[in-house]
C-alpha atoms as a PDB file:
ATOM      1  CA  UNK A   1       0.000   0.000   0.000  1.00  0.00           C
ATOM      2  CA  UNK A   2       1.153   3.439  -0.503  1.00  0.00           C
ATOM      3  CA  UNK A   3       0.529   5.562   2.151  1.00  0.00           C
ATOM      4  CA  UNK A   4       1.467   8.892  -0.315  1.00  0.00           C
ATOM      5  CA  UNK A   5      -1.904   8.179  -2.016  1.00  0.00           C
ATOM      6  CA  UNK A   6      -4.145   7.389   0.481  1.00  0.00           C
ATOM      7  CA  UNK A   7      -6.629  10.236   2.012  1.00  0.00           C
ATOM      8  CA  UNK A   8      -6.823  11.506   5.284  1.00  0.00           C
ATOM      9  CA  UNK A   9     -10.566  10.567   5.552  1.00  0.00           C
ATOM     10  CA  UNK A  10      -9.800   6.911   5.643  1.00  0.00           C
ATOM     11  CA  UNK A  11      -5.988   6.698   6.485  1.00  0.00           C
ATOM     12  CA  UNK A  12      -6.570   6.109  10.237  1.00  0.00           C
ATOM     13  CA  UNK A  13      -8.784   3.321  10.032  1.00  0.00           C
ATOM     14  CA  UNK A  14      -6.091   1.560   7.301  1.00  0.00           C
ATOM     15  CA  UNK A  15      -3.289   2.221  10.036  1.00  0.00           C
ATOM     16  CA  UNK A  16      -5.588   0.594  12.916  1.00  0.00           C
ATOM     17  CA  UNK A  17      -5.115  -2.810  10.433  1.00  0.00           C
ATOM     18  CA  UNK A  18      -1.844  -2.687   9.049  1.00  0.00           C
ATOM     19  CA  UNK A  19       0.312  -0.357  11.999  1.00  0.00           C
ATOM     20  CA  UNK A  20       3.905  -1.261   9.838  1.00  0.00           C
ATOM     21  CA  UNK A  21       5.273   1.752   8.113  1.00  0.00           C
ATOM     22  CA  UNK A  22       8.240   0.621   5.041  1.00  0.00           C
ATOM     23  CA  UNK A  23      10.634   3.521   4.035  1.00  0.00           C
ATOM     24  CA  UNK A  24      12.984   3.700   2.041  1.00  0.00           C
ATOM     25  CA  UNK A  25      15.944   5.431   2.180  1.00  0.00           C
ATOM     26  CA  UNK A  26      18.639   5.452  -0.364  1.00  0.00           C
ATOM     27  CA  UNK A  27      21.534   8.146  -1.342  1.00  0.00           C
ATOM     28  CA  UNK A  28      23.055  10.117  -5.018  1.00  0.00           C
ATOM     29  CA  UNK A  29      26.403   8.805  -5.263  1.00  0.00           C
ATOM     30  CA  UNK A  30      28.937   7.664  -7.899  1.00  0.00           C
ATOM     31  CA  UNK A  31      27.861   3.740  -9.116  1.00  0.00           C
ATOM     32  CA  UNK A  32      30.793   3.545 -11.487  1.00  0.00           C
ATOM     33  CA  UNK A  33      30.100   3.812 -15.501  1.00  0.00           C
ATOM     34  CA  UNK A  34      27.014   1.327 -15.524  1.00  0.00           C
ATOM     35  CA  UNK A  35      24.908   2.220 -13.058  1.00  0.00           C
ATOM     36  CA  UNK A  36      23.270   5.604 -12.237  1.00  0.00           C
ATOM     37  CA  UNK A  37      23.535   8.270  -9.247  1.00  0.00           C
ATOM     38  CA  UNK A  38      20.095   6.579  -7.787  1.00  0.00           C
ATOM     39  CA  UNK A  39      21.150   2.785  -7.533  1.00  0.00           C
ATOM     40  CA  UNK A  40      20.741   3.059  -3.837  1.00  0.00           C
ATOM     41  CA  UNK A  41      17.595   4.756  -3.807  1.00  0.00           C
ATOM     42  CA  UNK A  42      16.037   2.305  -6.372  1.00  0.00           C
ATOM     43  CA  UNK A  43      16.934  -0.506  -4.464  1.00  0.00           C
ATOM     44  CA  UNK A  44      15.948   0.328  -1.376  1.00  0.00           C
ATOM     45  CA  UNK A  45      12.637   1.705  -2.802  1.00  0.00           C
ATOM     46  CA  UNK A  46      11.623  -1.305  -4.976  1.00  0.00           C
ATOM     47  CA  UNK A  47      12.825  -3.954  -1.736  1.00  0.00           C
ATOM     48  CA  UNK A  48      10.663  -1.812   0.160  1.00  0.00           C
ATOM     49  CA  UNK A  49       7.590  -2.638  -2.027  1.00  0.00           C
ATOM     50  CA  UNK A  50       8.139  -6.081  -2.658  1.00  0.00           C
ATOM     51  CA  UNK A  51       8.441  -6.246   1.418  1.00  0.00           C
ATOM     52  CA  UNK A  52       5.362  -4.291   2.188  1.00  0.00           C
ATOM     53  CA  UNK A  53       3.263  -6.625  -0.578  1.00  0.00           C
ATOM     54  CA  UNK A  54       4.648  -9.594   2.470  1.00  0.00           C
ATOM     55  CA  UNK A  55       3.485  -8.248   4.912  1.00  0.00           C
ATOM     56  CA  UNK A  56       0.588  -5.815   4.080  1.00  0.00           C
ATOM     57  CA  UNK A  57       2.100  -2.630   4.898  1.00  0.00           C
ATOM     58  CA  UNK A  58       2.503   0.493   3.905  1.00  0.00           C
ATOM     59  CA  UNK A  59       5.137   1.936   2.017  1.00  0.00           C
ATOM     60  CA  UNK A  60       6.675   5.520   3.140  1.00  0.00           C
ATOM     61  CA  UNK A  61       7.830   7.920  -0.001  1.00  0.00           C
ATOM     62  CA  UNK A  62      11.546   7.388  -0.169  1.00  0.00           C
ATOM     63  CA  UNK A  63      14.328   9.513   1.164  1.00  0.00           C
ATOM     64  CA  UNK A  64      16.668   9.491  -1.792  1.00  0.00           C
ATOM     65  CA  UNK A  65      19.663  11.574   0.144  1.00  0.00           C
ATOM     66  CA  UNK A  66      22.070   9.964   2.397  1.00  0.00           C
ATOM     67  CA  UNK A  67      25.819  10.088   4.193  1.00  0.00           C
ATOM     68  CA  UNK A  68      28.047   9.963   1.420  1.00  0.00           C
ATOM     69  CA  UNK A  69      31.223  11.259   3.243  1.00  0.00           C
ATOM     70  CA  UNK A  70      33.047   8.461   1.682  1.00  0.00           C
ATOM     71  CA  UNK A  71      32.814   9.055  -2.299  1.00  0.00           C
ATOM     72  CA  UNK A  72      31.654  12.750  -1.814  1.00  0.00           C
ATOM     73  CA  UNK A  73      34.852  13.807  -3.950  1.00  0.00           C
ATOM     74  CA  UNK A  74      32.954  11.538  -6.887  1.00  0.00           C
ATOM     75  CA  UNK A  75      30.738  13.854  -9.675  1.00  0.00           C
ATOM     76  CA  UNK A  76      27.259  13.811  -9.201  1.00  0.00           C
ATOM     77  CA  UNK A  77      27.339  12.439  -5.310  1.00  0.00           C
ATOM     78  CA  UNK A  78      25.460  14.422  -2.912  1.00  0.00           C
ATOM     79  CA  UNK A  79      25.843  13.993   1.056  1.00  0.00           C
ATOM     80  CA  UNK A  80      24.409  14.972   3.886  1.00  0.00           C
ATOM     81  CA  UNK A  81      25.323  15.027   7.051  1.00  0.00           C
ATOM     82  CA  UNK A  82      24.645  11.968  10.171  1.00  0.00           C
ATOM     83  CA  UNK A  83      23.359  14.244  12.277  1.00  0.00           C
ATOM     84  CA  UNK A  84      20.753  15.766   9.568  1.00  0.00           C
ATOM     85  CA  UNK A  85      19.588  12.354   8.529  1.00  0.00           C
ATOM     86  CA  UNK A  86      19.255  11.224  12.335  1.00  0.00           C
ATOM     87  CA  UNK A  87      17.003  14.641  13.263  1.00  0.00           C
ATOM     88  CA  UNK A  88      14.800  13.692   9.729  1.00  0.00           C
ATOM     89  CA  UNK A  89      14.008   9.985  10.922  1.00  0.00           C
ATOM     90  CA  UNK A  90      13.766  11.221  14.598  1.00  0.00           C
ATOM     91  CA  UNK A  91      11.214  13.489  13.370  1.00  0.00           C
ATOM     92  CA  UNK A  92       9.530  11.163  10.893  1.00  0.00           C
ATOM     93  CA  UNK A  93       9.729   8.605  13.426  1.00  0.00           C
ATOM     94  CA  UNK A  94       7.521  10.526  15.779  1.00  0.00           C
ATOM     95  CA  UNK A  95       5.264  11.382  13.581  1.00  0.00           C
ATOM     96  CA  UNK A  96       4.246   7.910  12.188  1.00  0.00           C
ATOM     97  CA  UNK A  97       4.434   6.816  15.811  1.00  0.00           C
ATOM     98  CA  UNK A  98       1.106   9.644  16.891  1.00  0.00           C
ATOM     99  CA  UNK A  99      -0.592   8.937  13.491  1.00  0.00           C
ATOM    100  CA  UNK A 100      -0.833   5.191  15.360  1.00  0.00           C
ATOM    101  CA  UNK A 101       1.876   2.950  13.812  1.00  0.00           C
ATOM    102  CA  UNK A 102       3.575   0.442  15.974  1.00  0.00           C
ATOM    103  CA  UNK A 103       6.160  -1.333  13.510  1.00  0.00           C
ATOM    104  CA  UNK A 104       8.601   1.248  11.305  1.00  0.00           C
ATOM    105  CA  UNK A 105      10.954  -0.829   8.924  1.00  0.00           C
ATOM    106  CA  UNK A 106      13.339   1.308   7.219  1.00  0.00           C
ATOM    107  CA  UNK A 107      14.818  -0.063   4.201  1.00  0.00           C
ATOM    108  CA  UNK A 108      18.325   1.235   3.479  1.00  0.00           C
ATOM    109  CA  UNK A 109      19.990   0.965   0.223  1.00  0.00           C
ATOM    110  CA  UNK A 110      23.168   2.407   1.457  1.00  0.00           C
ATOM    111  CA  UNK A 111      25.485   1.100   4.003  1.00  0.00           C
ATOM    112  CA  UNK A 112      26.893   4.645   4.832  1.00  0.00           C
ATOM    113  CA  UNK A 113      23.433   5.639   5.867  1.00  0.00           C
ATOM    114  CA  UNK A 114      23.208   2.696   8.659  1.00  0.00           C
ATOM    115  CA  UNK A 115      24.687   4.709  11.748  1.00  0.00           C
ATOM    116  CA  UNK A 116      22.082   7.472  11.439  1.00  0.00           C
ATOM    117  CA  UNK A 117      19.698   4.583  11.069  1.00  0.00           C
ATOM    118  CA  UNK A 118      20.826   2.577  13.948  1.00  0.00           C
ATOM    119  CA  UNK A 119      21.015   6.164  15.851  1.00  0.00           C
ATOM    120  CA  UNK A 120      17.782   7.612  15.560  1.00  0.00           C
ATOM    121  CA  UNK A 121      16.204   4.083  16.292  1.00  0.00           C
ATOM    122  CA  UNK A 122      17.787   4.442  19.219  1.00  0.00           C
ATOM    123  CA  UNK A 123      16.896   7.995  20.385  1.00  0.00           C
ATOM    124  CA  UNK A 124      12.900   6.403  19.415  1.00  0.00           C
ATOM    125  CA  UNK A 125      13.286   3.732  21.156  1.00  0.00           C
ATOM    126  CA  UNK A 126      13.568   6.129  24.320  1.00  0.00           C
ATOM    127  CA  UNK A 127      10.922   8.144  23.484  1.00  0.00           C
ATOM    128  CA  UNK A 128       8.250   5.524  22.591  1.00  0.00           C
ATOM    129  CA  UNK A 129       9.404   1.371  24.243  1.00  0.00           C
ATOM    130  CA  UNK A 130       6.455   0.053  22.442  1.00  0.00           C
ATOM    131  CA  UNK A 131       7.309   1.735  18.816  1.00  0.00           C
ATOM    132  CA  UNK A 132       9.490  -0.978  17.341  1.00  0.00           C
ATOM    133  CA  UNK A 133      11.911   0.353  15.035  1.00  0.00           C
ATOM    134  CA  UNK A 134      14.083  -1.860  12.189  1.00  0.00           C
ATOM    135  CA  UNK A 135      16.953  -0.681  10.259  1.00  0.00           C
ATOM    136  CA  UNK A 136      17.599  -3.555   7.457  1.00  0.00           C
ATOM    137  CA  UNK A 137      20.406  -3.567   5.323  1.00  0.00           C
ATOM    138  CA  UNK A 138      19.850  -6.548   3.793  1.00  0.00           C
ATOM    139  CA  UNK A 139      19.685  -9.127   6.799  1.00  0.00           C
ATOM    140  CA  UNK A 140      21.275 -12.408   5.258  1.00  0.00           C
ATOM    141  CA  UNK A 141      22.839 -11.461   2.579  1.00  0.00           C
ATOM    142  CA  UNK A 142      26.366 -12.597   3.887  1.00  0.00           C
ATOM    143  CA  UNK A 143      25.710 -16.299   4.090  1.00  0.00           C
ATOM    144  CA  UNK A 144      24.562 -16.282   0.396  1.00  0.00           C
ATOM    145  CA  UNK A 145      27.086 -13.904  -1.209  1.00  0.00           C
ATOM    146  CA  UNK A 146      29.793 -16.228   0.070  1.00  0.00           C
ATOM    147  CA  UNK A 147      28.262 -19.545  -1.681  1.00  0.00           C
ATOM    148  CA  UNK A 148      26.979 -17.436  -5.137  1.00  0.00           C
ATOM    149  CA  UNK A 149      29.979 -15.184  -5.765  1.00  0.00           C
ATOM    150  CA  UNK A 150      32.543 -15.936  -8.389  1.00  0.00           C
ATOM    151  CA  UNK A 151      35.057 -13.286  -7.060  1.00  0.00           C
ATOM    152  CA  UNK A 152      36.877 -13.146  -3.546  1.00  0.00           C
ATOM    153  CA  UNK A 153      35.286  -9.428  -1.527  1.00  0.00           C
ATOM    154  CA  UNK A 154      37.761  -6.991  -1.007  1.00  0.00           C
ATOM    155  CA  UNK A 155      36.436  -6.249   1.901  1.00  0.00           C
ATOM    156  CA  UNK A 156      34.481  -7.512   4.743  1.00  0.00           C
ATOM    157  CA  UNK A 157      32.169  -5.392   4.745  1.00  0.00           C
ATOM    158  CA  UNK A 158      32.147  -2.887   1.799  1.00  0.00           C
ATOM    159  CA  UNK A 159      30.384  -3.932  -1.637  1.00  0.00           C
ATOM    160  CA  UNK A 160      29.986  -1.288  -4.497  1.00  0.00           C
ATOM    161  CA  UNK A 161      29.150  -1.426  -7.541  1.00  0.00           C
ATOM    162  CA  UNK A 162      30.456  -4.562  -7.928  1.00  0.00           C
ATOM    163  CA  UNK A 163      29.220  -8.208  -8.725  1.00  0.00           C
ATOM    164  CA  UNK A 164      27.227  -8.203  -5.523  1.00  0.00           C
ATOM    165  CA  UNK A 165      25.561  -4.580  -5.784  1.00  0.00           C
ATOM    166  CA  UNK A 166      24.998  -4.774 -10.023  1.00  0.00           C
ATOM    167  CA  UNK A 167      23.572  -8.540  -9.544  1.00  0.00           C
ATOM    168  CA  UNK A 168      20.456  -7.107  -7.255  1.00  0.00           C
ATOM    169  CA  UNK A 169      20.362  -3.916  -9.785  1.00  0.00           C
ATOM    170  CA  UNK A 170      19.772  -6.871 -12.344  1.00  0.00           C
ATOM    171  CA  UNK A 171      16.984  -8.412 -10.022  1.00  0.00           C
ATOM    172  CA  UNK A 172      15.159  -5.396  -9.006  1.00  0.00           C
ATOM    173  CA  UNK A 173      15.969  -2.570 -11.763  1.00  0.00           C
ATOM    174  CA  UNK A 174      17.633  -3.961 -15.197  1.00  0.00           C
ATOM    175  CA  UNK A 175      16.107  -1.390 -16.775  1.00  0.00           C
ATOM    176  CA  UNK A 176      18.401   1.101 -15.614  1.00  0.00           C
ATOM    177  CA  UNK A 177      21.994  -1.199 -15.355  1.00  0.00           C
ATOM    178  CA  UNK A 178      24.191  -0.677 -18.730  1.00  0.00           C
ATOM    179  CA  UNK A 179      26.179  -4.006 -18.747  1.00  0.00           C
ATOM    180  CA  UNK A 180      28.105  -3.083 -21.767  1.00  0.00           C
ATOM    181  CA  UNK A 181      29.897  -0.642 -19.563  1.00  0.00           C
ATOM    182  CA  UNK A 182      30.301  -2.607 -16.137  1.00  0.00           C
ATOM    183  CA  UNK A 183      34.096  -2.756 -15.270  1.00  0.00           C
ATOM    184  CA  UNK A 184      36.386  -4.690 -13.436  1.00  0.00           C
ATOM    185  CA  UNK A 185      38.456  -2.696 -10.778  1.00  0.00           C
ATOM    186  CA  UNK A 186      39.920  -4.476  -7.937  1.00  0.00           C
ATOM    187  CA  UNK A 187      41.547  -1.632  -5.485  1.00  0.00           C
ATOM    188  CA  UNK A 188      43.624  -2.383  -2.501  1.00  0.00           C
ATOM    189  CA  UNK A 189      42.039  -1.113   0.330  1.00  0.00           C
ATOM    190  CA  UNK A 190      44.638  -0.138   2.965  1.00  0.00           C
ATOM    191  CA  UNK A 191      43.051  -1.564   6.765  1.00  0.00           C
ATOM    192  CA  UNK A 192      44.027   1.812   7.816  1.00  0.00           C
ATOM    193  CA  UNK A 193      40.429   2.804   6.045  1.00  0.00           C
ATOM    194  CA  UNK A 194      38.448   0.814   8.791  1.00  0.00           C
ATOM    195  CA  UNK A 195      40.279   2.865  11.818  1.00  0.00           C
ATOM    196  CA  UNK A 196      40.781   6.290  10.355  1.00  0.00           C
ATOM    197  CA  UNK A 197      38.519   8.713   7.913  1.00  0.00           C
ATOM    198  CA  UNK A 198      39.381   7.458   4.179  1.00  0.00           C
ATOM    199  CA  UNK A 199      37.864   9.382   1.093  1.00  0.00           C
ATOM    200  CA  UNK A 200      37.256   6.092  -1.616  1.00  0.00           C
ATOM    201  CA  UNK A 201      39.317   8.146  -3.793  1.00  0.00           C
ATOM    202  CA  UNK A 202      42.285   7.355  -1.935  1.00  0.00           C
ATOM    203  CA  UNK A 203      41.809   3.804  -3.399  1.00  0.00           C
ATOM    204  CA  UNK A 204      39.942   4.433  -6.621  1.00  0.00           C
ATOM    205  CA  UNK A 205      38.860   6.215  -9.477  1.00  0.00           C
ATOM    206  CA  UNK A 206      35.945   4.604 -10.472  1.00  0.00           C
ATOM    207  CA  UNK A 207      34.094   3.826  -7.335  1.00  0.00           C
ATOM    208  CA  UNK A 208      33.724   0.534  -8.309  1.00  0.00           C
ATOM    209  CA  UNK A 209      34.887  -2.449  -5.769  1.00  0.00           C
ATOM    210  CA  UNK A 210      35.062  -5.682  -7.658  1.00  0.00           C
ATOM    211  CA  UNK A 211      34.525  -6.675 -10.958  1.00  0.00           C
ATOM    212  CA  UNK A 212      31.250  -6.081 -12.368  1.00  0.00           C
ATOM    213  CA  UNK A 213      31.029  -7.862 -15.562  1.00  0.00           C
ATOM    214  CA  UNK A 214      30.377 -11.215 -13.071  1.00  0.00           C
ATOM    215  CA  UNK A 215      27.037  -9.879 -11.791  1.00  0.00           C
ATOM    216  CA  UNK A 216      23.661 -11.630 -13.053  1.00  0.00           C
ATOM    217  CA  UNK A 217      20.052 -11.266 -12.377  1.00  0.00           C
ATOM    218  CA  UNK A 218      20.053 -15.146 -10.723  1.00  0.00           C
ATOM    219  CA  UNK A 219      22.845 -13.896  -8.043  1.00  0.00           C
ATOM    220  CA  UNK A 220      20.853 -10.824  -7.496  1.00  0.00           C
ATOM    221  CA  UNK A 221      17.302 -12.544  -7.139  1.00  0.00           C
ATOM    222  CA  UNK A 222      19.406 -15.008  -4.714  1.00  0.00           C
ATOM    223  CA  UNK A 223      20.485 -11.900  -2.017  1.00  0.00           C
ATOM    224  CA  UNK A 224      17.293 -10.188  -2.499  1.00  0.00           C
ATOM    225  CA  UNK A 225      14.875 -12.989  -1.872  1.00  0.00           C
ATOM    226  CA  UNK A 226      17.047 -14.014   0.829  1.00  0.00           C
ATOM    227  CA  UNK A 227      16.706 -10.365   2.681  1.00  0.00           C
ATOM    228  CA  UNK A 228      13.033 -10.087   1.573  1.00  0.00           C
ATOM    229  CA  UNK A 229      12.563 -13.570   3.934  1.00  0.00           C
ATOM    230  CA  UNK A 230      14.335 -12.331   7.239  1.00  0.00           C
ATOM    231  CA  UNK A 231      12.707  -9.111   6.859  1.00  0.00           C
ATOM    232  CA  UNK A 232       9.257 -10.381   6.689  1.00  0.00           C
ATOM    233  CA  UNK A 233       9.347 -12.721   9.194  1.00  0.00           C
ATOM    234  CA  UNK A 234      10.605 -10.325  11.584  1.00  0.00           C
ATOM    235  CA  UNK A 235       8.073  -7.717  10.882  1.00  0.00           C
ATOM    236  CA  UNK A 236       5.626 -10.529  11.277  1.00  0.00           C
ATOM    237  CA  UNK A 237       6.736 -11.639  14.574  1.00  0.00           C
ATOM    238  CA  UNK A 238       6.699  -7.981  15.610  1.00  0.00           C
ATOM    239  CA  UNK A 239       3.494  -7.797  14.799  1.00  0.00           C
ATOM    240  CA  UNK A 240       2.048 -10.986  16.397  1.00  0.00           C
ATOM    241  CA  UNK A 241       3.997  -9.442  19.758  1.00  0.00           C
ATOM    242  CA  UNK A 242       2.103  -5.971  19.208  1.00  0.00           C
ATOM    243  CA  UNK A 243      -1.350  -7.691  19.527  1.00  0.00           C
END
């Protein structure tokens, strides 16, 4: 459902059915030469639909900026601050929790955004004990990306633009992925990057991590069907403890 288009004469009685709230939240940011500024905010935006479909909820318009310090050197990324994003979700957050919902999953498509996430969930969780908050980043995905993948990770934790990140652009959006000009670019990422502020252009110029030409929309629909799964169950058993 999308709560954008719904009215105000019947939205309460909708909420008093379904109280879970899906939003997405993405981030404009270099994707390398075949795929655009939006990947992030695609993906989280489409994952949030296919998730609210699972669990008959209602899906939030997207937030399509996010905390980009890392590639902010990159054209056409734009980045805003932690604490900017954290006062937002606080805010939106509070809202969604007086208009009656009791469940808010938001749906990140960007791993830089996840300590805002993690911190405003927090600061609500404070405010209102019985307003369960979720930031997902797709839960699972690490078990499966280490049994599909044809290439070793650079990193344990960082995937960009890469096989992993262009296979689930395959699954959810191939519409908008330009495979005749994915790349392979392995970088060496120093481990001085995971203990000390390290702009991605330090280690490369195309902001991709990986090589690209592997990805392929089986891999993707692998991760993503995997994270839709843990998602939805959670949100269910949320739900079953809110009654």
């Amino acid at each position: 459902m999308n709560f954008a288009l719904e009215n105000s004469f019947e939205i309460s009685n909708k909420i008093t059915k379904s109280s879970i709230a899906i939003m997405p939240i993405g981030a404009v940011e270099a994707h390398g030469p075949h795929l655009p500024l939006c990947t992030d905010t695609i993906l989280a935006e489409r994952l949030a639909c296919r998730l609210a479909e699972k669990v008959e909820g209602f899906v939030l318009p997207v937030i399509p900026y996010g905390q980009v310090w890392s590639l902010r050197d990159f054209p056409g990324s734009i980045s805003i601050s932690n604490e900017t994003l954290i006062r937002l979700l606080v805010e939106i957050g509070t809202s969604l929790y007086k208009q009656g919902f009791r469940i808010w999953a938001m749906v990140n498509g960007h791993l830089g955004n996840q300590t805002a996430l993690k911190e405003a969930a927090r600061i609500l969780y404070d405010q209102f004990p019985n307003f369960k908050t979720f930031y997902f980043f797709y839960p699972g995905m690490n078990k499966v990306v280490n049994e599909i993948r044809e290439t070793e990770a650079i990193h344990s934790v960082y995937f960009h633009a890469c096989e992993i990140e262009t296979s689930i652009m395959l699954y959810l959006a191939e519409e908008y992925v330009d495979m005749s000009k994915a790349i392979c670019d392995i970088p060496n990422i120093d481990e001085e990057a995971d203990v000390s502020p390290t702009p991605w252009k330090s280690f490369t110029q195309t902001a991709v991590l990986g090589d690209a030409t592997k990805a392929t929309k089986e891999k993707g629909k692998i991760i993503v069907e995997t994270a839709l799964d843990k998602m939805a169950y959670m949100l269910r058993r949320a739900q079953n403890e809110a009654v």
